[in-house]
Tab-separated table of C-alpha atoms and ligand atoms in Angstrom:
chain	number	residue	atom	x	y	z
A	697	MET	CA	20.662	4.609	-17.168
A	698	LYS	CA	23.789	3.847	-16.153
A	699	ARG	CA	25.047	3.673	-11.983
A	700	ARG	CA	27.903	6.137	-11.510
A	701	ILE	CA	30.721	4.769	-9.158
A	702	LEU	CA	33.583	7.168	-7.826
A	703	ILE	CA	36.729	5.285	-7.200
A	704	ALA	CA	38.913	7.496	-4.768
A	705	ASP	CA	42.233	6.119	-4.277
A	706	ASP	CA	46.161	7.761	-4.701
A	707	GLU	CA	47.541	4.918	-6.596
A	708	ILE	CA	46.706	4.903	-9.863
A	709	ASN	CA	47.070	1.422	-11.055
A	710	ILE	CA	44.488	0.860	-8.041
A	711	ARG	CA	42.102	3.420	-9.147
A	712	ASN	CA	42.395	2.655	-13.144
A	713	GLY	CA	42.031	-1.180	-12.474
A	714	LEU	CA	39.048	-0.978	-10.120
A	715	ALA	CA	37.402	1.715	-12.800
A	716	ALA	CA	38.171	-0.791	-15.784
A	717	ALA	CA	36.823	-3.596	-13.918
A	718	VAL	CA	33.735	-1.711	-12.674
A	719	GLU	CA	33.076	-0.645	-16.367
A	720	SER	CA	33.304	-4.447	-17.787
A	721	GLU	CA	30.296	-4.733	-15.103
A	722	GLY	CA	28.174	-1.983	-17.340
A	723	TYR	CA	28.396	0.436	-14.258
A	724	GLU	CA	30.060	4.143	-15.335
A	725	ALA	CA	33.322	4.496	-13.367
A	726	VAL	CA	34.540	8.125	-11.989
A	727	THR	CA	37.936	8.465	-10.578
A	728	ALA	CA	39.677	10.917	-8.018
A	729	GLU	CA	43.236	11.309	-6.974
A	730	ASN	CA	42.403	11.955	-3.287
A	731	GLY	CA	39.605	12.593	-1.179
A	732	LEU	CA	39.511	16.671	-1.898
A	733	SER	CA	38.904	15.932	-5.487
A	734	ALA	CA	36.315	12.975	-4.728
A	735	TRP	CA	34.667	15.527	-2.649
A	736	ASN	CA	34.400	18.353	-5.601
A	737	LEU	CA	33.122	15.245	-8.081
A	738	ILE	CA	30.441	14.506	-5.850
A	739	GLN	CA	29.335	18.021	-5.552
A	740	THR	CA	29.464	18.809	-9.197
A	741	GLN	CA	28.291	15.498	-10.871
A	742	GLY	CA	26.824	13.012	-7.828
A	743	ALA	CA	27.616	9.484	-7.672
A	744	ASP	CA	25.376	6.341	-7.070
A	745	LEU	CA	28.266	4.611	-4.929
A	746	LEU	CA	31.615	5.955	-3.473
A	747	ILE	CA	34.251	3.376	-3.042
A	748	THR	CA	37.321	4.941	-1.120
A	749	ASP	CA	40.987	4.436	0.245
A	750	LEU	CA	41.612	5.800	3.455
A	751	ARG	CA	44.943	7.179	3.507
A	752	MET	CA	45.482	10.096	0.885
A	753	PRO	CA	46.580	13.210	0.750
A	754	LEU	CA	45.167	16.668	0.972
A	755	MET	CA	41.961	14.770	2.578
A	756	THR	CA	41.960	11.724	3.783
A	757	GLY	CA	39.036	8.782	3.516
A	758	SER	CA	38.112	9.216	7.029
A	759	GLU	CA	37.455	13.534	6.548
A	760	LEU	CA	35.640	12.640	2.829
A	761	LEU	CA	33.536	9.882	4.800
A	762	GLU	CA	32.658	12.569	7.374
A	763	LYS	CA	31.803	14.916	4.978
A	764	VAL	CA	29.525	12.779	2.742
A	765	TYR	CA	27.664	11.226	5.555
A	766	ALA	CA	26.885	14.876	6.979
A	767	SER	CA	25.891	16.318	3.349
A	768	TYR	CA	24.639	13.390	1.569
A	769	PRO	CA	23.498	10.475	3.990
A	770	THR	CA	22.038	8.275	1.835
A	771	LEU	CA	25.337	8.015	-0.850
A	772	PRO	CA	26.677	4.513	-0.285
A	773	VAL	CA	30.447	4.679	0.798
A	774	VAL	CA	32.897	1.355	0.864
A	775	VAL	CA	36.335	1.730	1.892
A	776	LEU	CA	38.995	0.069	0.909
A	777	THR	CA	41.765	-0.985	3.591
A	778	GLY	CA	45.550	-1.840	2.925
A	779	HIS	CA	46.077	-5.709	4.823
A	780	GLY	CA	46.413	-5.557	8.573
A	781	SER	CA	44.565	-2.175	9.048
A	782	ILE	CA	41.038	-3.574	10.116
A	783	GLU	CA	40.775	-1.297	12.933
A	784	ASP	CA	40.797	1.637	10.354
A	785	ALA	CA	37.722	-0.736	8.729
A	786	VAL	CA	36.026	-0.829	11.794
A	787	LYS	CA	36.070	2.753	12.541
A	788	ALA	CA	34.992	3.438	9.301
A	789	MET	CA	32.099	1.574	9.359
A	790	GLN	CA	31.356	3.271	12.753
A	791	ASN	CA	31.163	6.385	10.932
A	792	GLY	CA	28.792	5.288	8.432
A	793	ALA	CA	30.393	3.239	5.438
A	794	VAL	CA	28.373	0.512	4.240
A	795	ASP	CA	30.845	-1.996	4.064
A	796	PHE	CA	34.996	-2.246	3.497
A	797	LEU	CA	37.201	-4.069	1.299
A	798	THR	CA	40.614	-5.393	1.957
A	799	LYS	CA	43.146	-4.722	-0.543
A	800	PRO	CA	44.178	-6.723	-2.934
A	801	VAL	CA	40.682	-6.076	-4.004
A	802	ASN	CA	38.934	-9.391	-4.906
A	803	LEU	CA	36.554	-8.899	-7.800
A	804	ASP	CA	34.257	-11.051	-7.319
A	805	HIS	CA	33.768	-9.724	-3.659
A	806	LEU	CA	33.538	-6.388	-5.018
A	807	PHE	CA	30.803	-7.223	-7.505
A	808	VAL	CA	28.749	-8.638	-5.188
A	809	LEU	CA	29.249	-5.714	-2.921
A	810	ILE	CA	28.320	-3.043	-5.278
A	811	LYS	CA	25.237	-5.035	-6.706
A	812	LYS	CA	24.039	-5.264	-2.791
A	813	THR	CA	24.923	-1.678	-2.129
A	814	LEU	CA	23.222	-0.446	-5.218
A	815	ARG	CA	19.877	-2.604	-4.524
A	816	GLY	CA	19.611	-0.764	-1.465
A	817	ARG	CA	19.906	2.068	-3.272
A	818	ASP	CA	17.435	0.877	-5.589
A	819	ILE	CA	15.024	0.321	-3.260
A	820	GLU	CA	15.257	3.965	-1.741
A	821	GLU	CA	14.896	5.596	-4.856
A	822	LYS	CA	11.310	3.315	-5.421
A	823	ASN	CA	9.991	4.555	-2.200
A	824	LEU	CA	11.153	8.266	-2.791
A	825	GLU	CA	9.257	8.133	-6.006
A	826	LEU	CA	6.283	6.416	-4.246
A	827	GLN	CA	6.401	9.358	-1.879
A	828	ARG	CA	6.371	11.824	-4.773
A	829	GLU	CA	3.465	10.085	-6.605
A	830	LEU	CA	1.475	10.114	-3.121
A	831	ASP	CA	2.361	13.674	-2.527
A	832	SER	CA	1.277	14.859	-5.863
A	833	LEU	CA	-1.866	12.819	-5.990
A	834	LYS	CA	-2.734	14.434	-2.471
A	835	LYS	CA	-2.574	17.725	-3.634
A	836	LYS	CA	-4.820	17.179	-6.756
A	837	SER	CA	-7.543	15.726	-4.237
A	838	THR	CA	-8.440	18.501	-2.322
A	839	TYR	CA	-11.841	16.830	-1.392
A	840	SER	CA	-11.690	13.252	-1.166
A	841	SER	CA	-9.333	11.292	0.735
A	842	ILE	CA	-9.330	8.446	-1.849
A	843	ILE	CA	-6.157	7.559	-3.072
A	844	GLY	CA	-5.446	5.738	-6.222
A	845	LYS	CA	-4.148	6.759	-9.818
A	846	SER	CA	-5.986	3.450	-11.156
A	847	LYS	CA	-8.132	4.573	-14.337
A	848	LYS	CA	-10.904	2.685	-12.330
A	849	VAL	CA	-10.576	4.840	-9.347
A	850	GLN	CA	-10.068	7.969	-11.333
A	851	ASP	CA	-13.485	7.486	-13.311
A	852	LEU	CA	-15.240	7.018	-9.700
A	853	LEU	CA	-13.852	10.001	-8.663
A	854	GLU	CA	-14.886	11.873	-11.827
A	855	THR	CA	-18.078	9.976	-11.293
A	856	ILE	CA	-18.516	11.557	-7.772
A	857	SER	CA	-17.787	14.711	-8.750
A	858	GLN	CA	-20.706	14.593	-11.160
A	859	VAL	CA	-23.288	13.138	-9.051
A	860	ALA	CA	-22.355	15.137	-5.855
A	861	ALA	CA	-24.030	18.139	-7.272
A	862	THR	CA	-27.184	16.741	-7.616
A	863	LYS	CA	-29.975	15.864	-5.001
A	864	ALA	CA	-29.976	12.415	-6.497
A	865	SER	CA	-29.944	9.218	-3.897
A	866	VAL	CA	-26.827	7.118	-4.197
A	867	LEU	CA	-26.169	3.455	-3.722
A	868	ILE	CA	-22.836	2.409	-3.095
A	869	THR	CA	-21.933	-1.145	-4.064
A	870	GLY	CA	-18.666	-2.865	-3.101
A	871	GLU	CA	-17.012	-5.976	-1.309
A	872	SER	CA	-16.128	-5.159	2.435
A	873	GLY	CA	-13.388	-3.016	2.837
A	874	VAL	CA	-13.199	-1.711	-0.855
A	875	GLY	CA	-13.737	2.373	0.713
A	876	LYS	CA	-17.429	2.792	0.541
A	877	GLU	CA	-17.905	5.005	3.495
A	878	LEU	CA	-14.887	6.996	2.003
A	879	VAL	CA	-17.080	7.273	-1.379
A	880	ALA	CA	-19.889	8.545	0.518
A	881	ASP	CA	-17.907	11.198	2.492
A	882	ALA	CA	-16.373	12.474	-1.101
A	883	ILE	CA	-19.653	13.077	-2.384
A	884	VAL	CA	-20.684	14.900	0.656
A	885	ASN	CA	-17.184	17.032	0.558
A	886	PHE	CA	-18.008	17.685	-3.369
A	887	SER	CA	-21.624	18.884	-2.893
A	888	ASP	CA	-23.238	21.835	-1.763
A	889	ARG	CA	-24.528	20.253	0.964
A	890	LYS	CA	-20.792	20.162	2.399
A	891	ASP	CA	-21.296	22.465	5.243
A	892	LYS	CA	-24.994	20.673	6.385
A	893	PRO	CA	-25.555	17.982	8.703
A	894	PHE	CA	-23.948	14.765	7.820
A	895	VAL	CA	-25.178	11.737	9.527
A	896	LYS	CA	-24.083	8.379	9.413
A	897	VAL	CA	-26.277	5.680	10.488
A	898	HIS	CA	-24.884	1.585	11.021
A	899	CYS	CA	-27.907	-0.107	10.117
A	900	ALA	CA	-26.499	-3.351	10.937
A	901	ALA	CA	-25.530	-2.510	14.527
A	902	LEU	CA	-29.334	-1.796	15.823
A	903	ASN	CA	-31.958	-4.649	16.015
A	904	SER	CA	-35.058	-3.374	13.949
A	905	ASN	CA	-37.056	-1.370	16.912
A	906	LEU	CA	-34.035	0.285	17.901
A	907	LEU	CA	-33.053	1.151	14.014
A	908	GLU	CA	-36.593	2.654	13.635
A	909	SER	CA	-36.342	4.810	16.288
A	910	GLU	CA	-32.704	5.791	15.562
A	911	LEU	CA	-33.758	6.934	11.807
A	912	PHE	CA	-37.075	8.271	12.887
A	913	GLY	CA	-36.904	9.310	16.213
A	914	HIS	CA	-39.901	8.727	18.948
A	915	VAL	CA	-42.058	10.005	21.024
A	916	LYS	CA	-42.546	9.961	24.887
A	917	GLY	CA	-44.122	6.858	26.013
A	918	ALA	CA	-43.969	5.140	22.788
A	919	PHE	CA	-42.465	2.240	24.353
A	920	THR	CA	-41.099	1.306	27.785
A	921	GLY	CA	-37.764	3.407	28.124
A	922	ALA	CA	-38.862	5.910	25.708
A	923	VAL	CA	-38.906	8.376	28.948
A	924	ALA	CA	-38.884	11.802	26.726
A	925	ASP	CA	-39.369	12.799	22.821
A	926	LYS	CA	-36.123	11.714	20.755
A	927	LYS	CA	-34.908	13.218	17.490
A	928	GLY	CA	-34.308	10.645	15.027
A	929	ARG	CA	-31.451	10.724	12.570
A	930	PHE	CA	-33.519	12.048	9.384
A	931	GLU	CA	-34.632	15.102	11.408
A	932	GLN	CA	-30.653	15.693	12.606
A	933	ALA	CA	-29.802	15.583	9.135
A	934	ASP	CA	-32.354	18.030	8.103
A	935	GLY	CA	-30.927	20.113	5.163
A	936	GLY	CA	-28.116	17.933	4.527
A	937	THR	CA	-27.054	14.009	4.022
A	938	ILE	CA	-27.686	10.816	5.660
A	939	PHE	CA	-25.309	7.572	5.226
A	940	LEU	CA	-27.266	4.555	5.664
A	941	ASP	CA	-24.363	1.745	5.630
A	942	GLU	CA	-25.489	-1.659	5.126
A	943	ILE	CA	-28.878	-0.903	4.224
A	944	GLY	CA	-29.500	-4.326	3.079
A	945	GLU	CA	-29.345	-5.686	6.699
A	946	ILE	CA	-32.768	-3.548	7.416
A	947	ASP	CA	-35.918	-5.303	8.152
A	948	LYS	CA	-39.151	-5.216	6.126
A	949	SER	CA	-41.161	-2.702	8.385
A	950	THR	CA	-38.076	-0.060	8.148
A	951	GLN	CA	-37.803	-0.406	4.824
A	952	ILE	CA	-41.444	1.082	4.126
A	953	LYS	CA	-40.927	3.948	6.185
A	954	LEU	CA	-37.733	4.535	4.089
A	955	LEU	CA	-39.444	4.168	0.995
A	956	ARG	CA	-41.667	6.768	2.203
A	957	VAL	CA	-39.110	9.107	3.185
A	958	LEU	CA	-37.387	8.666	-0.173
A	959	GLN	CA	-40.548	9.313	-2.168
A	960	GLU	CA	-42.672	11.682	-0.005
A	961	HIS	CA	-39.935	13.397	2.237
A	962	GLU	CA	-42.112	12.833	5.212
A	963	PHE	CA	-42.371	10.565	8.038
A	964	GLU	CA	-44.002	10.199	11.633
A	965	LYS	CA	-41.440	9.252	14.901
A	966	VAL	CA	-42.494	6.048	16.391
A	967	GLY	CA	-45.420	6.427	18.465
A	968	GLY	CA	-45.945	9.891	16.556
A	969	GLU	CA	-49.063	11.023	14.652
A	970	LYS	CA	-47.486	14.429	13.547
A	971	THR	CA	-45.698	14.314	9.843
A	972	ILE	CA	-42.727	15.519	9.757
A	973	LYS	CA	-41.216	17.070	5.877
A	974	THR	CA	-37.825	16.316	5.645
A	975	ASP	CA	-35.152	17.562	3.129
A	976	VAL	CA	-32.435	14.976	3.108
A	977	ARG	CA	-30.307	13.473	0.568
A	978	VAL	CA	-29.598	9.807	1.205
A	979	ILE	CA	-26.573	8.050	0.322
A	980	ALA	CA	-26.887	4.055	1.224
A	981	ALA	CA	-23.969	1.251	0.965
A	982	THR	CA	-24.144	-2.368	0.819
A	983	ASN	CA	-21.778	-5.347	0.166
A	984	ARG	CA	-24.657	-7.662	-0.498
A	985	ASP	CA	-26.001	-8.119	-4.134
A	986	LEU	CA	-29.613	-6.361	-3.523
A	987	GLU	CA	-30.667	-7.811	-6.946
A	988	GLN	CA	-30.258	-11.225	-5.352
A	989	GLU	CA	-32.001	-9.933	-1.883
A	990	ILE	CA	-34.904	-8.687	-3.953
A	991	LYS	CA	-35.163	-12.319	-5.708
A	992	ASN	CA	-34.953	-14.154	-2.001
A	993	GLY	CA	-37.726	-11.588	-0.977
A	994	ASN	CA	-35.692	-10.009	1.844
A	995	PHE	CA	-35.598	-6.343	0.327
A	996	ARG	CA	-38.120	-4.465	-1.656
A	997	GLU	CA	-37.727	-3.787	-5.438
A	998	ASP	CA	-39.619	-0.383	-5.117
A	999	LEU	CA	-37.226	1.112	-2.358
A	1000	TYR	CA	-34.225	-0.707	-4.315
A	1001	TYR	CA	-35.074	1.525	-7.228
A	1002	ARG	CA	-35.528	4.742	-5.147
A	1003	LEU	CA	-32.017	3.947	-3.287
A	1004	ASN	CA	-30.219	3.152	-6.831
A	1005	VAL	CA	-30.868	6.082	-8.888
A	1006	VAL	CA	-27.320	6.601	-9.160
A	1007	ASN	CA	-25.095	3.273	-8.570
A	1008	LEU	CA	-21.369	3.399	-7.664
A	1009	LYS	CA	-19.549	0.645	-7.875
A	1010	VAL	CA	-16.567	0.230	-5.810
A	1011	PRO	CA	-14.252	-2.086	-7.411
A	1012	PRO	CA	-12.094	-4.399	-5.360
A	1013	LEU	CA	-8.352	-4.170	-4.776
A	1014	ARG	CA	-7.278	-6.901	-6.904
A	1015	ASP	CA	-8.913	-5.432	-9.697
A	1016	ARG	CA	-6.968	-2.308	-9.293
A	1017	LYS	CA	-3.354	-3.505	-8.527
A	1018	GLU	CA	-1.692	-0.089	-9.872
A	1019	ASP	CA	-3.260	1.236	-6.489
A	1020	ILE	CA	-1.391	-1.066	-3.867
A	1021	PHE	CA	1.762	0.654	-3.296
A	1022	LEU	CA	0.765	4.046	-3.147
A	1023	LEU	CA	-1.945	2.889	-0.751
A	1024	ALA	CA	0.755	1.110	0.983
A	1025	THR	CA	3.019	3.917	1.119
A	1026	HIS	CA	-0.041	6.106	2.549
A	1027	PHE	CA	-0.560	3.898	5.030
A	1028	LEU	CA	3.346	3.609	5.883
A	1029	ASN	CA	3.363	7.195	6.752
A	1030	GLN	CA	0.193	7.547	8.951
A	1031	PHE	CA	0.941	4.517	10.981
A	1032	CYS	CA	5.119	5.764	11.345
A	1033	GLU	CA	3.300	9.179	12.535
A	1034	GLU	CA	1.029	7.357	15.085
A	1035	ASN	CA	3.663	4.912	16.271
A	1036	ASN	CA	6.820	7.642	16.209
A	1037	LYS	CA	8.593	5.350	14.120
A	1038	LYS	CA	11.078	6.124	11.062
A	1039	ILE	CA	10.942	3.396	8.222
A	1040	GLU	CA	11.589	5.010	4.565
A	1041	GLY	CA	9.800	2.619	2.644
A	1042	PHE	CA	9.636	-1.357	1.707
A	1043	SER	CA	12.084	-3.923	0.240
A	1044	ASN	CA	11.923	-5.553	-3.079
A	1045	ASN	CA	10.270	-8.733	-1.533
A	1046	ALA	CA	8.279	-6.712	0.616
A	1047	LEU	CA	6.554	-4.987	-2.347
A	1048	SER	CA	6.354	-8.046	-4.641
A	1049	ALA	CA	4.418	-10.202	-1.455
A	1050	VAL	CA	2.152	-7.076	-0.977
A	1051	ASN	CA	1.594	-6.860	-5.038
A	1052	ASN	CA	1.084	-10.774	-5.391
A	1053	TYR	CA	-1.528	-10.869	-2.647
A	1054	ASP	CA	-4.902	-11.199	-3.451
A	1055	TRP	CA	-6.576	-8.895	-0.613
A	1056	PRO	CA	-9.656	-10.393	0.050
A	1057	GLY	CA	-10.583	-8.153	2.749
A	1058	ASN	CA	-9.393	-5.319	0.302
A	1059	ILE	CA	-8.307	-1.656	1.624
A	1060	ARG	CA	-9.064	-2.148	5.130
A	1061	GLU	CA	-6.837	-5.767	5.078
A	1062	LEU	CA	-4.214	-3.809	3.218
A	1063	ARG	CA	-4.232	-1.040	6.303
A	1064	ASN	CA	-4.215	-3.290	8.992
A	1065	CYS	CA	-1.232	-5.214	7.509
A	1066	ILE	CA	0.845	-2.384	7.275
A	1067	GLU	CA	0.002	-1.473	10.921
A	1068	SER	CA	1.482	-4.673	11.745
A	1069	ALA	CA	4.411	-4.323	9.940
A	1070	VAL	CA	5.234	-0.824	11.296
A	1071	VAL	CA	4.847	-2.144	14.667
A	1072	MET	CA	7.073	-5.688	13.752
A	1073	CYS	CA	9.342	-3.596	11.957
A	1074	ARG	CA	12.975	-3.051	13.842
A	1075	GLY	CA	15.014	-1.654	10.570
A	1076	THR	CA	14.440	1.314	8.238
A	1077	VAL	CA	12.802	-0.860	5.862
A	1078	ILE	CA	9.782	-2.978	6.043
A	1079	ASP	CA	10.785	-6.463	4.873
A	1080	ILE	CA	8.927	-9.712	4.106
A	1081	ASN	CA	9.245	-10.876	7.303
A	1082	ASP	CA	7.468	-7.832	8.681
A	1083	LEU	CA	4.446	-8.770	6.739
A	1084	PRO	CA	1.813	-11.593	8.278
A	1085	PRO	CA	2.450	-14.839	6.879
A	1086	ALA	CA	-0.425	-14.919	4.665
A	1087	VAL	CA	0.809	-11.825	3.009
A	1088	SER	CA	4.541	-12.553	2.935
A	1089	ARG	CA	3.475	-16.398	1.081
A	1090	ALA	CA	2.572	-14.593	-1.648
A	1091	ALA	CA	6.338	-13.137	-2.304
A	1092	ASN	CA	7.535	-14.076	-5.385
A	1093	ALA	CA	4.304	-16.228	-6.555
A	1094	GLY	CA	5.603	-15.745	-10.184
A	1095	ASP	CA	9.472	-15.554	-9.526
A	1096	ILE	CA	12.163	-17.617	-8.531
A	1097	VAL	CA	14.768	-15.395	-6.625
A	1098	ILE	CA	18.361	-16.916	-6.379
A	1099	PRO	CA	20.383	-14.493	-3.966
A	1100	LEU	CA	24.051	-13.957	-4.961
A	1101	GLY	CA	26.293	-16.011	-3.640
A	1102	SER	CA	24.142	-19.244	-4.128
A	1103	THR	CA	25.649	-22.387	-5.642
A	1104	MET	CA	24.399	-24.168	-8.643
A	1105	ASP	CA	22.980	-26.918	-6.287
A	1106	GLU	CA	21.177	-24.264	-4.108
A	1107	ALA	CA	20.122	-22.558	-7.527
A	1108	GLU	CA	18.866	-25.935	-8.804
A	1109	LYS	CA	16.813	-26.580	-5.656
A	1110	LYS	CA	15.183	-23.090	-5.816
A	1111	ILE	CA	14.420	-23.871	-9.159
A	1112	ILE	CA	12.615	-27.081	-8.789
A	1113	LEU	CA	10.596	-26.682	-5.381
A	1114	GLY	CA	9.472	-23.003	-6.942
A	1115	THR	CA	8.327	-24.649	-9.913
A	1116	LEU	CA	6.567	-27.684	-7.893
A	1117	ASN	CA	4.863	-24.756	-5.494
A	1118	TYR	CA	3.842	-22.993	-9.164
A	1119	CYS	CA	2.553	-26.340	-10.520
A	1120	LYS	CA	0.426	-26.910	-7.126
A	1121	GLY	CA	2.676	-29.963	-5.869
A	1122	ASN	CA	2.011	-31.958	-9.233
A	1123	LYS	CA	4.855	-33.700	-10.252
A	1124	SER	CA	4.295	-34.681	-13.789
A	1125	LYS	CA	3.710	-31.061	-14.315
A	1126	THR	CA	6.865	-29.965	-12.659
A	1127	ALA	CA	8.754	-32.084	-14.730
A	1128	ASP	CA	7.000	-30.529	-17.940
A	1129	VAL	CA	7.711	-27.209	-17.382
A	1130	LEU	CA	10.883	-27.928	-16.578
A	1131	LYS	CA	11.675	-29.874	-19.574
A	1132	LEU	CA	13.133	-32.640	-17.369
A	1133	GLY	CA	12.370	-36.552	-16.788
A	1134	ARG	CA	9.564	-37.255	-14.117
A	1135	LYS	CA	12.037	-39.667	-12.687
A	1136	THR	CA	14.805	-36.663	-12.349
A	1137	VAL	CA	12.258	-34.701	-10.757
A	1138	LEU	CA	11.175	-37.537	-8.170
A	1139	ARG	CA	14.828	-38.095	-7.514
A	1140	LYS	CA	15.959	-34.326	-6.769
A	1141	LEU	CA	12.908	-34.043	-4.570
A	1142	ALA	CA	13.680	-37.325	-2.523
A	1143	GLU	CA	17.289	-36.009	-2.148
A	1144	TYR	CA	15.849	-32.767	-0.793
A	1145	GLU	CA	13.631	-34.626	1.713
A	1146	GLN	CA	16.855	-35.627	3.578
B	1504	LIG	N1	-9.184	4.797	-1.886
B	1504	LIG	C1	-8.799	4.893	-0.457
B	1504	LIG	N2	-7.534	5.740	-0.287
B	1504	LIG	C2	-7.150	5.561	1.018
B	1504	LIG	N3	-7.620	4.956	2.082
B	1504	LIG	C3	-8.535	4.336	1.812
B	1504	LIG	C4	-9.348	3.883	0.505
B	1504	LIG	N4	-10.364	2.997	0.356
B	1504	LIG	C5	-10.617	2.721	1.465
B	1504	LIG	N5	-9.693	3.356	2.353
B	1504	LIG	C6	-9.453	3.082	3.592
B	1504	LIG	O1	-9.644	1.480	3.834
B	1504	LIG	C7	-10.574	1.348	5.164
B	1504	LIG	C8	-11.500	0.783	5.012
B	1504	LIG	O2	-12.676	1.499	4.078
B	1504	LIG	P1	-13.995	1.808	4.324
B	1504	LIG	O3	-14.624	1.693	5.621
B	1504	LIG	O4	-14.769	2.692	3.442
B	1504	LIG	O5	-14.808	0.507	3.574
B	1504	LIG	P2	-16.276	-0.252	3.033
B	1504	LIG	O6	-16.335	-0.271	2.120
B	1504	LIG	O7	-17.164	0.849	3.894
B	1504	LIG	O8	-16.015	-1.607	4.197
B	1504	LIG	P3	-17.368	-2.459	4.860
B	1504	LIG	O9	-18.209	-2.993	3.447
B	1504	LIG	O10	-16.689	-3.326	5.523
B	1504	LIG	O11	-18.125	-1.448	5.636
B	1504	LIG	C9	-10.859	2.638	5.781
B	1504	LIG	O12	-9.824	2.835	6.922
B	1504	LIG	C10	-10.322	3.612	4.696
B	1504	LIG	O13	-10.231	4.851	5.382
B	1505	LIG	MG1	-18.562	0.442	5.714
C-alpha cells in the first residue's frame, strides 16, 4: 500500500510542486491550503507523514503541530520554514516535529528525509503488529505460557493437551533452554491433577545420597544428621505430579528405586521398613541422549522405557525461527515492566540480528539477551548496539546494508567487505561471487587497509 503524505502550505506552487515530487517517488500526496483543512484531512483520511508550512491562515503550522502531537502522537511531522526563520524550526522541533526543511526545498533532502521518517513508522507498525499477534496468542492459550506460532510449537501444544488427560509418564527431551520445564508446567495445567500437588526436583543439584532421601524421605537415625523422620518428595506429591528435571544425572541405585515406584507404585523411606503406596504421575526431563547413556551403561534401559511412555521433543529455537520475534517481544514487555522502562520495540537491524543468530542457548539465551538489551537501551527502540556482541554480529549476515547518503566508493567498500565476510575471508571466492578479477579484489582490500 502506498504511504500517504499530507502537504500543507498556503502557497499553491509549493503545495503542488511538492505533491508532484513525492508522487514521482511512489507516494500518495494529499494537499491542504491551511492548517485547518490539513487537520480535517488527518481526521477523516489519516496520513503517514505530515509536511507543513508554519505561517498559514486559519490555523498556523504551530497550532496544527500542537493538535497533531496531542491526538496523533505517532504521526511524524516535518515543518517547512522560510529562509532565516530557523528559530521557528527549532521551536517546532521542541514541540514534537521530527525534522524541518528550509525553503526552497531541496528535493534530494526531502526524499531522504521522507524515507528516514517513514522507516521509523515501518518499525513502529511492525512492532505494533507483533504486540497484537502476541496478545491474541496469549488469549488463546489459557493453560500454558508457552509462546510460539510455529507449526512445531503448535503441534507440541496439541500433543500436550492430548497426553495431559492420561496418567502416562512423560519424558521431555531437548537442548538446554528450549523450555522443557514450561512444557511440564503445561502438562500439569491441562490435566485433571491441576489442583493437586505439583513437586519439582532438580536431580542434578543433589548428590546421590541426598537425592535418594529427598525423593523418598528418611526415618530418624537413618544416617548422621537424620534427626527426625522426613517426608520425601514422592510422598508430598501423592495424588498429583512429580517433575524430575535432569533425570539423566541420577545414579544407578536411585534408578532402581525409581523403577520400582514406576512399576509397583511403592517405595520405602531411606532407613525405613514400611512400604509406602503412592499415586504420582511422573514427568521427567533431560537434555542428554538417554539412548546413548544406556549404551554407555549409565542409564537403565527398563527405567528408560517406563519413563518414556510418551516422549515430547522440544525443538531448538533455530528450528522454529518464526517464533523468535514473538518471544523477543514477549520478553521485551516483561523486562520493560520489571525495569520500569518504556521501549516500543526493535529497530530493523536489531530484528535482523536476532533473527540471524543461531541461539545455541535457545530461549533462555534469548531471554537473557533481551533483558540486557532493555537495561542497555537509552532510547525508545532497542537498536543493534544494545544487543550483546555475539548477537549483533549476526546482523545482516545475509544482507549488505548501504545507508542512504553513501557515496559510490563507500557502497563498493561495503559490498566487497560484506561479500568477503560471507565467503569467510576467502578472497578468490569473493572475486568469483562479485564477478571481479582476483587482482582487483586484492587491490581494493589493500586500499581499505590504509
Ligand atoms: N515457548 C516459550 N514461551 C515463553 N517462554 C519460554 C518458552 N520456552 C522457554 N521459555 C522461557 O525460557 C527459559 C528457559 O526455559 P526452561 O527452563 O523451561 O528450559 P529447559 O529446557 O528446562 O532448560 P534446561 O535444560 O537448561 O533446564 C525460562 O525462563 C522459560 O520461561
Ligand atoms: Mg530445565
